[in-house]
PDB file of C-alpha atoms and ligand atoms in Angstrom:
ATOM      1  CA  MET A   1       0.029   0.009  -0.037  1.00  0.00           C
ATOM      2  CA  SER A   2       1.636   3.161  -1.111  1.00  0.00           C
ATOM      3  CA  THR A   3      -0.828   5.796   0.243  1.00  0.00           C
ATOM      4  CA  LEU A   4      -1.709   6.270   3.861  1.00  0.00           C
ATOM      5  CA  VAL A   5      -5.276   5.455   4.883  1.00  0.00           C
ATOM      6  CA  HIS A   6      -7.296   7.205   7.576  1.00  0.00           C
ATOM      7  CA  LEU A   7      -8.898   4.378   9.614  1.00  0.00           C
ATOM      8  CA  HIS A   8     -12.176   6.353   9.685  1.00  0.00           C
ATOM      9  CA  ASP A   9     -12.310   5.998   5.951  1.00  0.00           C
ATOM     10  CA  ILE A  10     -12.496   2.251   6.284  1.00  0.00           C
ATOM     11  CA  GLY A  11     -15.065   2.252   9.080  1.00  0.00           C
ATOM     12  CA  TRP A  12     -13.391   3.158  12.374  1.00  0.00           C
ATOM     13  CA  ASP A  13     -15.957   5.050  14.527  1.00  0.00           C
ATOM     14  CA  GLU A  14     -16.676   6.351  18.001  1.00  0.00           C
ATOM     15  CA  ASP A  15     -17.738   2.963  19.364  1.00  0.00           C
ATOM     16  CA  ARG A  16     -14.329   1.702  18.358  1.00  0.00           C
ATOM     17  CA  ASP A  17     -12.707   4.637  20.083  1.00  0.00           C
ATOM     18  CA  ARG A  18     -14.504   3.527  23.264  1.00  0.00           C
ATOM     19  CA  GLU A  19     -13.424  -0.060  22.820  1.00  0.00           C
ATOM     20  CA  LEU A  20      -9.809   0.951  22.342  1.00  0.00           C
ATOM     21  CA  ALA A  21     -10.010   3.349  25.394  1.00  0.00           C
ATOM     22  CA  SER A  22     -10.824   0.415  27.652  1.00  0.00           C
ATOM     23  CA  LEU A  23      -7.483  -1.286  26.771  1.00  0.00           C
ATOM     24  CA  PRO A  24      -3.909  -0.480  27.874  1.00  0.00           C
ATOM     25  CA  ARG A  25      -2.885   2.933  26.557  1.00  0.00           C
ATOM     26  CA  HIS A  26       0.159   1.946  24.482  1.00  0.00           C
ATOM     27  CA  LEU A  27      -1.956  -0.092  22.102  1.00  0.00           C
ATOM     28  CA  ILE A  28      -2.727   1.303  18.600  1.00  0.00           C
ATOM     29  CA  PRO A  29      -5.647   0.370  16.373  1.00  0.00           C
ATOM     30  CA  GLY A  30      -5.463  -1.400  12.998  1.00  0.00           C
ATOM     31  CA  ARG A  31      -7.523  -3.522  10.668  1.00  0.00           C
ATOM     32  CA  VAL A  32      -6.649  -6.985   9.340  1.00  0.00           C
ATOM     33  CA  VAL A  33      -6.373  -6.735   5.571  1.00  0.00           C
ATOM     34  CA  ALA A  34      -4.787 -10.084   4.804  1.00  0.00           C
ATOM     35  CA  GLU A  35      -4.150 -13.396   6.540  1.00  0.00           C
ATOM     36  CA  HIS A  36      -1.125 -15.556   6.341  1.00  0.00           C
ATOM     37  CA  ARG A  37      -0.271 -18.715   8.293  1.00  0.00           C
ATOM     38  CA  GLY A  38      -0.260 -17.560  11.891  1.00  0.00           C
ATOM     39  CA  ALA A  39       0.288 -13.884  11.035  1.00  0.00           C
ATOM     40  CA  SER A  40      -1.700 -11.038   9.617  1.00  0.00           C
ATOM     41  CA  THR A  41      -1.108  -7.905   7.515  1.00  0.00           C
ATOM     42  CA  ILE A  42      -2.567  -5.022   9.450  1.00  0.00           C
ATOM     43  CA  LEU A  43      -3.423  -1.582   8.182  1.00  0.00           C
ATOM     44  CA  THR A  44      -2.727   1.149  10.605  1.00  0.00           C
ATOM     45  CA  SER A  45      -2.804   4.912  10.300  1.00  0.00           C
ATOM     46  CA  LYS A  46       0.947   4.720   9.696  1.00  0.00           C
ATOM     47  CA  GLY A  47       0.827   2.084   6.941  1.00  0.00           C
ATOM     48  CA  GLU A  48       0.877  -1.695   6.697  1.00  0.00           C
ATOM     49  CA  LEU A  49       2.649  -4.007   9.137  1.00  0.00           C
ATOM     50  CA  TRP A  50       2.961  -7.664   9.946  1.00  0.00           C
ATOM     51  CA  ALA A  51       1.758  -8.896  13.287  1.00  0.00           C
ATOM     52  CA  GLU A  52       1.193 -12.165  15.133  1.00  0.00           C
ATOM     53  CA  PRO A  53      -1.222 -12.700  18.076  1.00  0.00           C
ATOM     54  CA  THR A  54       0.435 -12.453  21.516  1.00  0.00           C
ATOM     55  CA  GLY A  55       0.972 -15.797  23.226  1.00  0.00           C
ATOM     56  CA  ARG A  56      -1.712 -14.855  25.713  1.00  0.00           C
ATOM     57  CA  LEU A  57      -4.316 -14.171  22.941  1.00  0.00           C
ATOM     58  CA  ARG A  58      -3.385 -17.485  21.277  1.00  0.00           C
ATOM     59  CA  HIS A  59      -3.509 -19.306  24.627  1.00  0.00           C
ATOM     60  CA  GLU A  60      -6.945 -17.871  25.616  1.00  0.00           C
ATOM     61  CA  ALA A  61      -8.530 -18.590  22.232  1.00  0.00           C
ATOM     62  CA  LYS A  62     -11.144 -21.262  22.492  1.00  0.00           C
ATOM     63  CA  SER A  63     -11.332 -21.759  18.818  1.00  0.00           C
ATOM     64  CA  ARG A  64      -9.922 -20.262  15.587  1.00  0.00           C
ATOM     65  CA  ALA A  65     -12.796 -17.811  15.613  1.00  0.00           C
ATOM     66  CA  ASP A  66     -11.302 -15.997  18.678  1.00  0.00           C
ATOM     67  CA  LEU A  67      -8.124 -15.222  16.693  1.00  0.00           C
ATOM     68  CA  PRO A  68      -7.920 -12.220  14.248  1.00  0.00           C
ATOM     69  CA  SER A  69      -9.571 -12.652  10.875  1.00  0.00           C
ATOM     70  CA  ILE A  70      -9.847 -10.588   7.790  1.00  0.00           C
ATOM     71  CA  GLY A  71     -11.814  -7.383   8.436  1.00  0.00           C
ATOM     72  CA  ASP A  72     -11.247  -7.501  12.223  1.00  0.00           C
ATOM     73  CA  TRP A  73     -10.295  -4.401  14.113  1.00  0.00           C
ATOM     74  CA  VAL A  74      -7.356  -5.162  16.496  1.00  0.00           C
ATOM     75  CA  ALA A  75      -5.318  -3.474  19.114  1.00  0.00           C
ATOM     76  CA  LEU A  76      -1.560  -3.691  18.427  1.00  0.00           C
ATOM     77  CA  ASP A  77       1.462  -3.544  20.639  1.00  0.00           C
ATOM     78  CA  GLU A  78       4.270  -2.199  18.398  1.00  0.00           C
ATOM     79  CA  ARG A  79       6.836  -1.434  21.080  1.00  0.00           C
ATOM     80  CA  ASP A  80       8.961  -4.144  19.570  1.00  0.00           C
ATOM     81  CA  HIS A  81       9.692  -2.506  16.183  1.00  0.00           C
ATOM     82  CA  ALA A  82      10.824  -5.753  14.572  1.00  0.00           C
ATOM     83  CA  GLN A  83       7.534  -7.416  15.148  1.00  0.00           C
ATOM     84  CA  ALA A  84       4.205  -5.936  16.243  1.00  0.00           C
ATOM     85  CA  SER A  85       1.862  -8.146  18.140  1.00  0.00           C
ATOM     86  CA  ILE A  86      -1.855  -8.353  18.287  1.00  0.00           C
ATOM     87  CA  HIS A  87      -3.058  -7.832  21.823  1.00  0.00           C
ATOM     88  CA  SER A  88      -6.755  -8.157  21.214  1.00  0.00           C
ATOM     89  CA  VAL A  89      -9.536  -8.337  18.649  1.00  0.00           C
ATOM     90  CA  LEU A  90     -12.196  -5.685  19.152  1.00  0.00           C
ATOM     91  CA  PRO A  91     -15.832  -6.925  19.273  1.00  0.00           C
ATOM     92  CA  ARG A  92     -16.929  -8.261  15.926  1.00  0.00           C
ATOM     93  CA  ARG A  93     -20.057  -6.886  14.329  1.00  0.00           C
ATOM     94  CA  ALA A  94     -21.605  -8.663  11.369  1.00  0.00           C
ATOM     95  CA  HIS A  95     -19.505 -11.513  10.091  1.00  0.00           C
ATOM     96  CA  PHE A  96     -19.408 -14.706   8.052  1.00  0.00           C
ATOM     97  CA  SER A  97     -18.049 -17.982   9.353  1.00  0.00           C
ATOM     98  CA  ARG A  98     -17.926 -21.581   8.553  1.00  0.00           C
ATOM     99  CA  ASN A  99     -17.149 -24.756  10.421  1.00  0.00           C
ATOM    100  CA  ILE A 100     -13.691 -26.203   9.654  1.00  0.00           C
ATOM    101  CA  ALA A 101     -14.055 -29.547   7.939  1.00  0.00           C
ATOM    102  CA  GLY A 102     -13.955 -32.403  10.325  1.00  0.00           C
ATOM    103  CA  LYS A 103     -14.111 -30.236  13.386  1.00  0.00           C
ATOM    104  CA  ALA A 104     -17.806 -29.427  13.873  1.00  0.00           C
ATOM    105  CA  THR A 105     -17.071 -27.030  16.800  1.00  0.00           C
ATOM    106  CA  ASP A 106     -14.212 -25.143  15.242  1.00  0.00           C
ATOM    107  CA  GLU A 107     -15.505 -22.073  13.612  1.00  0.00           C
ATOM    108  CA  GLN A 108     -13.495 -20.040  11.090  1.00  0.00           C
ATOM    109  CA  VAL A 109     -14.413 -16.444  10.507  1.00  0.00           C
ATOM    110  CA  LEU A 110     -14.266 -15.632   6.774  1.00  0.00           C
ATOM    111  CA  ALA A 111     -14.932 -11.897   6.876  1.00  0.00           C
ATOM    112  CA  ALA A 112     -15.584  -9.743   9.932  1.00  0.00           C
ATOM    113  CA  ASN A 113     -17.224  -6.321  10.268  1.00  0.00           C
ATOM    114  CA  VAL A 114     -19.036  -6.560   6.934  1.00  0.00           C
ATOM    115  CA  ASP A 115     -21.893  -4.118   6.297  1.00  0.00           C
ATOM    116  CA  VAL A 116     -22.948  -5.145   2.728  1.00  0.00           C
ATOM    117  CA  SER A 117     -22.778  -8.549   0.946  1.00  0.00           C
ATOM    118  CA  PHE A 118     -22.692  -8.222  -2.752  1.00  0.00           C
ATOM    119  CA  LEU A 119     -23.872 -11.492  -4.171  1.00  0.00           C
ATOM    120  CA  VAL A 120     -22.432 -11.709  -7.591  1.00  0.00           C
ATOM    121  CA  ALA A 121     -23.756 -13.782 -10.500  1.00  0.00           C
ATOM    122  CA  SER A 122     -22.738 -13.381 -14.141  1.00  0.00           C
ATOM    123  CA  LEU A 123     -25.239 -12.656 -16.916  1.00  0.00           C
ATOM    124  CA  GLU A 124     -23.048 -14.768 -19.152  1.00  0.00           C
ATOM    125  CA  LEU A 125     -25.038 -17.819 -17.921  1.00  0.00           C
ATOM    126  CA  ASP A 126     -28.494 -18.375 -16.508  1.00  0.00           C
ATOM    127  CA  VAL A 127     -28.445 -17.164 -12.949  1.00  0.00           C
ATOM    128  CA  ASN A 128     -28.642 -20.224 -10.595  1.00  0.00           C
ATOM    129  CA  LEU A 129     -31.561 -19.199  -8.276  1.00  0.00           C
ATOM    130  CA  ARG A 130     -30.985 -21.987  -5.770  1.00  0.00           C
ATOM    131  CA  ARG A 131     -27.491 -20.760  -5.216  1.00  0.00           C
ATOM    132  CA  LEU A 132     -28.556 -17.187  -4.982  1.00  0.00           C
ATOM    133  CA  GLU A 133     -31.125 -18.144  -2.319  1.00  0.00           C
ATOM    134  CA  ARG A 134     -28.351 -19.755  -0.250  1.00  0.00           C
ATOM    135  CA  TYR A 135     -26.256 -16.618  -0.667  1.00  0.00           C
ATOM    136  CA  LEU A 136     -29.149 -14.542   0.583  1.00  0.00           C
ATOM    137  CA  THR A 137     -29.558 -16.799   3.609  1.00  0.00           C
ATOM    138  CA  LEU A 138     -25.901 -16.483   4.338  1.00  0.00           C
ATOM    139  CA  ALA A 139     -25.933 -12.734   4.050  1.00  0.00           C
ATOM    140  CA  TRP A 140     -28.845 -12.194   6.252  1.00  0.00           C
ATOM    141  CA  SER A 141     -27.635 -14.812   8.808  1.00  0.00           C
ATOM    142  CA  GLY A 142     -24.390 -12.916   8.996  1.00  0.00           C
ATOM    143  CA  GLY A 143     -26.238  -9.728   9.882  1.00  0.00           C
ATOM    144  CA  THR A 144     -25.285  -7.969   6.519  1.00  0.00           C
ATOM    145  CA  ASP A 145     -27.352  -6.120   3.972  1.00  0.00           C
ATOM    146  CA  PRO A 146     -27.465  -8.129   0.743  1.00  0.00           C
ATOM    147  CA  VAL A 147     -27.239  -6.561  -2.708  1.00  0.00           C
ATOM    148  CA  ILE A 148     -27.590  -8.746  -5.770  1.00  0.00           C
ATOM    149  CA  VAL A 149     -25.042  -7.974  -8.503  1.00  0.00           C
ATOM    150  CA  LEU A 150     -25.624  -9.228 -12.064  1.00  0.00           C
ATOM    151  CA  ALA A 151     -22.241  -8.862 -13.583  1.00  0.00           C
ATOM    152  CA  LYS A 152     -21.027  -8.746 -17.308  1.00  0.00           C
ATOM    153  CA  SER A 153     -24.136  -6.887 -18.418  1.00  0.00           C
ATOM    154  CA  ASP A 154     -22.172  -6.075 -21.568  1.00  0.00           C
ATOM    155  CA  LEU A 155     -22.634  -9.769 -22.614  1.00  0.00           C
ATOM    156  CA  THR A 156     -26.436  -9.766 -22.696  1.00  0.00           C
ATOM    157  CA  GLY A 157     -27.777  -9.732 -26.189  1.00  0.00           C
ATOM    158  CA  ASP A 158     -31.535  -9.823 -26.452  1.00  0.00           C
ATOM    159  CA  PRO A 159     -33.241  -7.279 -24.133  1.00  0.00           C
ATOM    160  CA  GLU A 160     -36.157  -9.692 -23.751  1.00  0.00           C
ATOM    161  CA  ASP A 161     -33.836 -12.293 -22.298  1.00  0.00           C
ATOM    162  CA  LEU A 162     -32.566  -9.774 -19.801  1.00  0.00           C
ATOM    163  CA  VAL A 163     -36.052  -8.828 -18.668  1.00  0.00           C
ATOM    164  CA  TYR A 164     -36.817 -12.504 -18.210  1.00  0.00           C
ATOM    165  CA  GLU A 165     -33.683 -13.012 -16.198  1.00  0.00           C
ATOM    166  CA  LEU A 166     -34.419 -10.070 -14.028  1.00  0.00           C
ATOM    167  CA  GLN A 167     -37.919 -11.296 -13.294  1.00  0.00           C
ATOM    168  CA  ARG A 168     -36.619 -14.664 -12.329  1.00  0.00           C
ATOM    169  CA  VAL A 169     -34.199 -13.144  -9.900  1.00  0.00           C
ATOM    170  CA  GLU A 170     -36.704 -10.693  -8.509  1.00  0.00           C
ATOM    171  CA  SER A 171     -39.139 -13.687  -7.877  1.00  0.00           C
ATOM    172  CA  ILE A 172     -36.797 -15.004  -5.159  1.00  0.00           C
ATOM    173  CA  ALA A 173     -35.141 -11.733  -3.953  1.00  0.00           C
ATOM    174  CA  LEU A 174     -38.025 -10.003  -2.121  1.00  0.00           C
ATOM    175  CA  GLY A 175     -37.089  -6.415  -2.415  1.00  0.00           C
ATOM    176  CA  VAL A 176     -33.298  -6.929  -2.302  1.00  0.00           C
ATOM    177  CA  PRO A 177     -31.516  -4.144  -4.219  1.00  0.00           C
ATOM    178  CA  LEU A 178     -30.288  -5.385  -7.632  1.00  0.00           C
ATOM    179  CA  VAL A 179     -27.462  -3.824  -9.615  1.00  0.00           C
ATOM    180  CA  LEU A 180     -26.416  -4.566 -13.124  1.00  0.00           C
ATOM    181  CA  THR A 181     -22.729  -4.090 -13.729  1.00  0.00           C
ATOM    182  CA  SER A 182     -20.105  -4.326 -16.375  1.00  0.00           C
ATOM    183  CA  SER A 183     -16.328  -4.016 -15.727  1.00  0.00           C
ATOM    184  CA  ILE A 184     -15.924  -3.367 -19.435  1.00  0.00           C
ATOM    185  CA  THR A 185     -18.271  -0.368 -19.731  1.00  0.00           C
ATOM    186  CA  GLY A 186     -18.283   0.754 -16.143  1.00  0.00           C
ATOM    187  CA  ALA A 187     -22.098   0.415 -15.976  1.00  0.00           C
ATOM    188  CA  GLY A 188     -23.465   0.126 -12.401  1.00  0.00           C
ATOM    189  CA  VAL A 189     -20.185   0.682 -10.687  1.00  0.00           C
ATOM    190  CA  ASP A 190     -21.471   3.989  -9.143  1.00  0.00           C
ATOM    191  CA  ASP A 191     -24.462   1.994  -7.829  1.00  0.00           C
ATOM    192  CA  LEU A 192     -22.113  -0.306  -6.041  1.00  0.00           C
ATOM    193  CA  ARG A 193     -20.302   2.720  -4.544  1.00  0.00           C
ATOM    194  CA  ASP A 194     -23.657   4.075  -3.333  1.00  0.00           C
ATOM    195  CA  HIS A 195     -24.074   1.027  -1.109  1.00  0.00           C
ATOM    196  CA  LEU A 196     -20.781   1.798   0.581  1.00  0.00           C
ATOM    197  CA  VAL A 197     -21.448   5.440   1.367  1.00  0.00           C
ATOM    198  CA  GLY A 198     -20.597   6.130   4.985  1.00  0.00           C
ATOM    199  CA  ASN A 199     -17.336   4.219   4.834  1.00  0.00           C
ATOM    200  CA  ARG A 200     -19.010   0.866   4.860  1.00  0.00           C
ATOM    201  CA  THR A 201     -17.347  -2.453   4.182  1.00  0.00           C
ATOM    202  CA  GLY A 202     -18.547  -4.763   1.491  1.00  0.00           C
ATOM    203  CA  VAL A 203     -17.695  -8.319   0.479  1.00  0.00           C
ATOM    204  CA  PHE A 204     -18.031  -9.904  -2.969  1.00  0.00           C
ATOM    205  CA  LEU A 205     -19.444 -13.430  -2.754  1.00  0.00           C
ATOM    206  CA  GLY A 206     -19.985 -15.475  -5.853  1.00  0.00           C
ATOM    207  CA  SER A 207     -18.689 -18.390  -7.918  1.00  0.00           C
ATOM    208  CA  SER A 208     -15.246 -18.343  -9.469  1.00  0.00           C
ATOM    209  CA  GLY A 209     -15.154 -16.357 -12.703  1.00  0.00           C
ATOM    210  CA  VAL A 210     -18.240 -14.216 -12.243  1.00  0.00           C
ATOM    211  CA  GLY A 211     -15.995 -11.062 -12.238  1.00  0.00           C
ATOM    212  CA  LYS A 212     -15.533 -10.157  -8.556  1.00  0.00           C
ATOM    213  CA  SER A 213     -11.929  -9.053  -8.876  1.00  0.00           C
ATOM    214  CA  SER A 214     -12.613  -7.259 -12.132  1.00  0.00           C
ATOM    215  CA  LEU A 215     -15.257  -5.141 -10.284  1.00  0.00           C
ATOM    216  CA  ILE A 216     -12.772  -4.373  -7.520  1.00  0.00           C
ATOM    217  CA  ASN A 217     -10.266  -3.106 -10.134  1.00  0.00           C
ATOM    218  CA  THR A 218     -13.083  -0.998 -11.727  1.00  0.00           C
ATOM    219  CA  LEU A 219     -13.939   0.421  -8.285  1.00  0.00           C
ATOM    220  CA  LEU A 220     -10.321   1.211  -7.690  1.00  0.00           C
ATOM    221  CA  GLY A 221      -9.630   2.595 -11.180  1.00  0.00           C
ATOM    222  CA  ARG A 222      -6.517   0.533 -11.405  1.00  0.00           C
ATOM    223  CA  ASN A 223      -5.454  -3.089 -11.802  1.00  0.00           C
ATOM    224  CA  SER A 224      -4.855  -4.207  -8.286  1.00  0.00           C
ATOM    225  CA  GLN A 225      -6.522  -7.650  -8.247  1.00  0.00           C
ATOM    226  CA  GLU A 226      -5.379 -10.395 -10.570  1.00  0.00           C
ATOM    227  CA  VAL A 227      -8.224 -11.482 -12.896  1.00  0.00           C
ATOM    228  CA  ARG A 228      -8.486 -14.626 -14.961  1.00  0.00           C
ATOM    229  CA  SER A 229      -6.726 -14.110 -18.195  1.00  0.00           C
ATOM    230  CA  VAL A 230      -8.547 -16.671 -20.312  1.00  0.00           C
ATOM    231  CA  ARG A 231     -12.331 -16.565 -20.397  1.00  0.00           C
ATOM    232  CA  ALA A 232     -14.623 -19.503 -19.924  1.00  0.00           C
ATOM    233  CA  ASP A 233     -12.183 -22.348 -20.168  1.00  0.00           C
ATOM    234  CA  GLY A 234     -10.885 -22.117 -16.712  1.00  0.00           C
ATOM    235  CA  LYS A 235     -13.503 -24.222 -14.906  1.00  0.00           C
ATOM    236  CA  GLY A 236     -12.465 -25.226 -11.472  1.00  0.00           C
ATOM    237  CA  ARG A 237      -9.557 -22.794 -11.319  1.00  0.00           C
ATOM    238  CA  HIS A 238      -9.670 -19.864  -8.924  1.00  0.00           C
ATOM    239  CA  THR A 239      -7.826 -16.747  -9.849  1.00  0.00           C
ATOM    240  CA  THR A 240      -8.233 -15.183  -6.458  1.00  0.00           C
ATOM    241  CA  THR A 241      -6.831 -17.605  -3.830  1.00  0.00           C
ATOM    242  CA  LEU A 242      -6.707 -15.351  -0.715  1.00  0.00           C
ATOM    243  CA  ARG A 243      -9.215 -13.157   0.936  1.00  0.00           C
ATOM    244  CA  GLU A 244      -8.107  -9.522   0.994  1.00  0.00           C
ATOM    245  CA  LEU A 245      -9.476  -6.243   2.253  1.00  0.00           C
ATOM    246  CA  ILE A 246      -8.991  -3.351  -0.157  1.00  0.00           C
ATOM    247  CA  PRO A 247      -9.617   0.303   1.002  1.00  0.00           C
ATOM    248  CA  LEU A 248     -11.442   2.240  -1.767  1.00  0.00           C
ATOM    249  CA  PRO A 249     -10.665   5.809  -2.872  1.00  0.00           C
ATOM    250  CA  GLY A 250     -13.336   8.077  -1.411  1.00  0.00           C
ATOM    251  CA  GLY A 251     -13.910   5.800   1.581  1.00  0.00           C
ATOM    252  CA  GLY A 252     -15.266   2.400   2.331  1.00  0.00           C
ATOM    253  CA  ALA A 253     -13.580  -0.971   1.659  1.00  0.00           C
ATOM    254  CA  MET A 254     -14.142  -4.180  -0.285  1.00  0.00           C
ATOM    255  CA  ILE A 255     -13.229  -7.727   0.675  1.00  0.00           C
ATOM    256  CA  ASP A 256     -12.320  -9.835  -2.413  1.00  0.00           C
ATOM    257  CA  THR A 257     -12.776 -13.599  -1.907  1.00  0.00           C
ATOM    258  CA  PRO A 258     -12.046 -16.651  -4.003  1.00  0.00           C
ATOM    259  CA  GLY A 259     -15.117 -18.308  -5.646  1.00  0.00           C
ATOM    260  CA  LEU A 260     -17.396 -20.553  -3.627  1.00  0.00           C
ATOM    261  CA  ARG A 261     -15.418 -23.786  -4.046  1.00  0.00           C
ATOM    262  CA  GLY A 262     -12.509 -22.141  -2.276  1.00  0.00           C
ATOM    263  CA  LEU A 263     -14.788 -21.214   0.607  1.00  0.00           C
ATOM    264  CA  LYS A 264     -16.623 -24.571   0.794  1.00  0.00           C
ATOM    265  CA  LEU A 265     -19.370 -22.855   2.708  1.00  0.00           C
ATOM    266  CA  TRP A 266     -22.049 -25.409   2.275  1.00  0.00           C
ATOM    267  CA  GLY A 267     -20.115 -28.472   1.659  1.00  0.00           C
ATOM    268  CA  ASP A 268     -22.245 -29.376  -1.243  1.00  0.00           C
ATOM    269  CA  GLY A 269     -19.545 -29.886  -3.828  1.00  0.00           C
ATOM    270  CA  GLU A 270     -19.888 -26.508  -5.540  1.00  0.00           C
TER     271      GLU A 270
HETATM  272  N1  LIG B   1     -17.352  -9.240 -20.868  1.00  0.00           N
HETATM  273  C1  LIG B   1     -17.031  -9.096 -19.584  1.00  0.00           C
HETATM  274  N2  LIG B   1     -16.069  -9.887 -19.080  1.00  0.00           N
HETATM  275  C2  LIG B   1     -15.843  -9.754 -17.730  1.00  0.00           C
HETATM  276  C3  LIG B   1     -16.402  -8.803 -16.938  1.00  0.00           C
HETATM  277  N3  LIG B   1     -15.962  -8.887 -15.658  1.00  0.00           N
HETATM  278  C4  LIG B   1     -14.976  -9.875 -15.738  1.00  0.00           C
HETATM  279  N4  LIG B   1     -14.911 -10.395 -16.979  1.00  0.00           N
HETATM  280  C5  LIG B   1     -14.000 -11.474 -17.284  1.00  0.00           C
HETATM  281  O1  LIG B   1     -14.336 -12.605 -16.584  1.00  0.00           O
HETATM  282  C6  LIG B   1     -13.266 -13.419 -16.227  1.00  0.00           C
HETATM  283  C7  LIG B   1     -13.206 -13.680 -14.715  1.00  0.00           C
HETATM  284  O2  LIG B   1     -13.069 -12.404 -13.945  1.00  0.00           O
HETATM  285  P1  LIG B   1     -12.429 -12.322 -12.517  1.00  0.00           P
HETATM  286  O3  LIG B   1     -12.711 -10.895 -12.093  1.00  0.00           O
HETATM  287  O4  LIG B   1     -11.149 -12.960 -12.454  1.00  0.00           O
HETATM  288  O5  LIG B   1     -13.454 -13.229 -11.732  1.00  0.00           O
HETATM  289  P2  LIG B   1     -13.543 -13.615 -10.194  1.00  0.00           P
HETATM  290  O6  LIG B   1     -14.968 -13.665  -9.784  1.00  0.00           O
HETATM  291  O7  LIG B   1     -12.660 -12.684  -9.374  1.00  0.00           O
HETATM  292  O8  LIG B   1     -12.971 -15.115 -10.173  1.00  0.00           O
HETATM  293  P3  LIG B   1     -12.244 -15.891  -8.966  1.00  0.00           P
HETATM  294  O9  LIG B   1     -11.090 -15.023  -8.450  1.00  0.00           O
HETATM  295  O10 LIG B   1     -11.652 -17.154  -9.555  1.00  0.00           O
HETATM  296  O11 LIG B   1     -13.239 -16.120  -7.866  1.00  0.00           O
HETATM  297  C8  LIG B   1     -12.007 -12.606 -16.723  1.00  0.00           C
HETATM  298  O12 LIG B   1     -11.558 -13.194 -17.921  1.00  0.00           O
HETATM  299  C9  LIG B   1     -12.579 -11.202 -16.928  1.00  0.00           C
HETATM  300  O13 LIG B   1     -11.847 -10.511 -17.897  1.00  0.00           O
HETATM  301  C10 LIG B   1     -17.425  -8.036 -17.549  1.00  0.00           C
HETATM  302  O14 LIG B   1     -17.962  -7.089 -16.871  1.00  0.00           O
HETATM  303  N5  LIG B   1     -17.711  -8.207 -18.818  1.00  0.00           N
HETATM  304 MG1  LIG B   2     -11.053 -13.028  -8.216  1.00  0.00          MG
END
């Protein structure tokens, strides 16, 4: 990250001030923007740094869900300049989680402090309504506001087909906002931004190849996220392999995720 980010621009607020004030004074705030084995990249008002949880935080964690996850606000001890440590995770608001395979009680948080879930499907293919319904359930159960994104609108040919597709989606989506986007023409991208006004955090959820990372690049106005180079023939491949939180110009942040298979949210072989 080359430019400095004000933490307020990515969602820090007065409640967070109060939460931090209840902790030891030398701790500084930051947000987890990427996770690595055992360590995290944290964005602070001074830039990015690497940090690991303190031994105490690790010891007291009852499951992986108690350890820092992407999107979490954390309090850092950076007295040791070589290696900052994560002293605590501030209370999580809306978040998504899944159970780790084989350990029914071990919850893994996939994205924390998310305000808006953008459920992305591509207009290149018929929208899978069953899958969309499960996304909606996930978004609501996580306490987030869902927005349905029908991407690649530049690829729709016959306007009648599009109307039919919109009616199908609306039949299951009960008043959920719907946005048509194209990363090629830029259509709908301002509508996405409108849902993030107030420095909100959004997450893109959707199958591999629907165009999530392309939309992030369009929102950023630059190629930050790798997108699949060959269209259509890459079935089963995931271009994005890590979840990542990306601050947006003008405020707010987006979390990019790999397609569903990478998340194995429902364990149904998708
Ligand atoms: N025509 C058209 N192609 C698009 C659009 N958005 C993305 N694509 C293409 O679709 C392919 C997949 O896009 P990505 O952005 O990598 O998709 P993704 O959802 O991030 O995929 P994963 O990272 O694998 O989950 C790429 O070849 C893009 O160039 C769009 O709006 N219109
Ligand atoms: Mg991607």
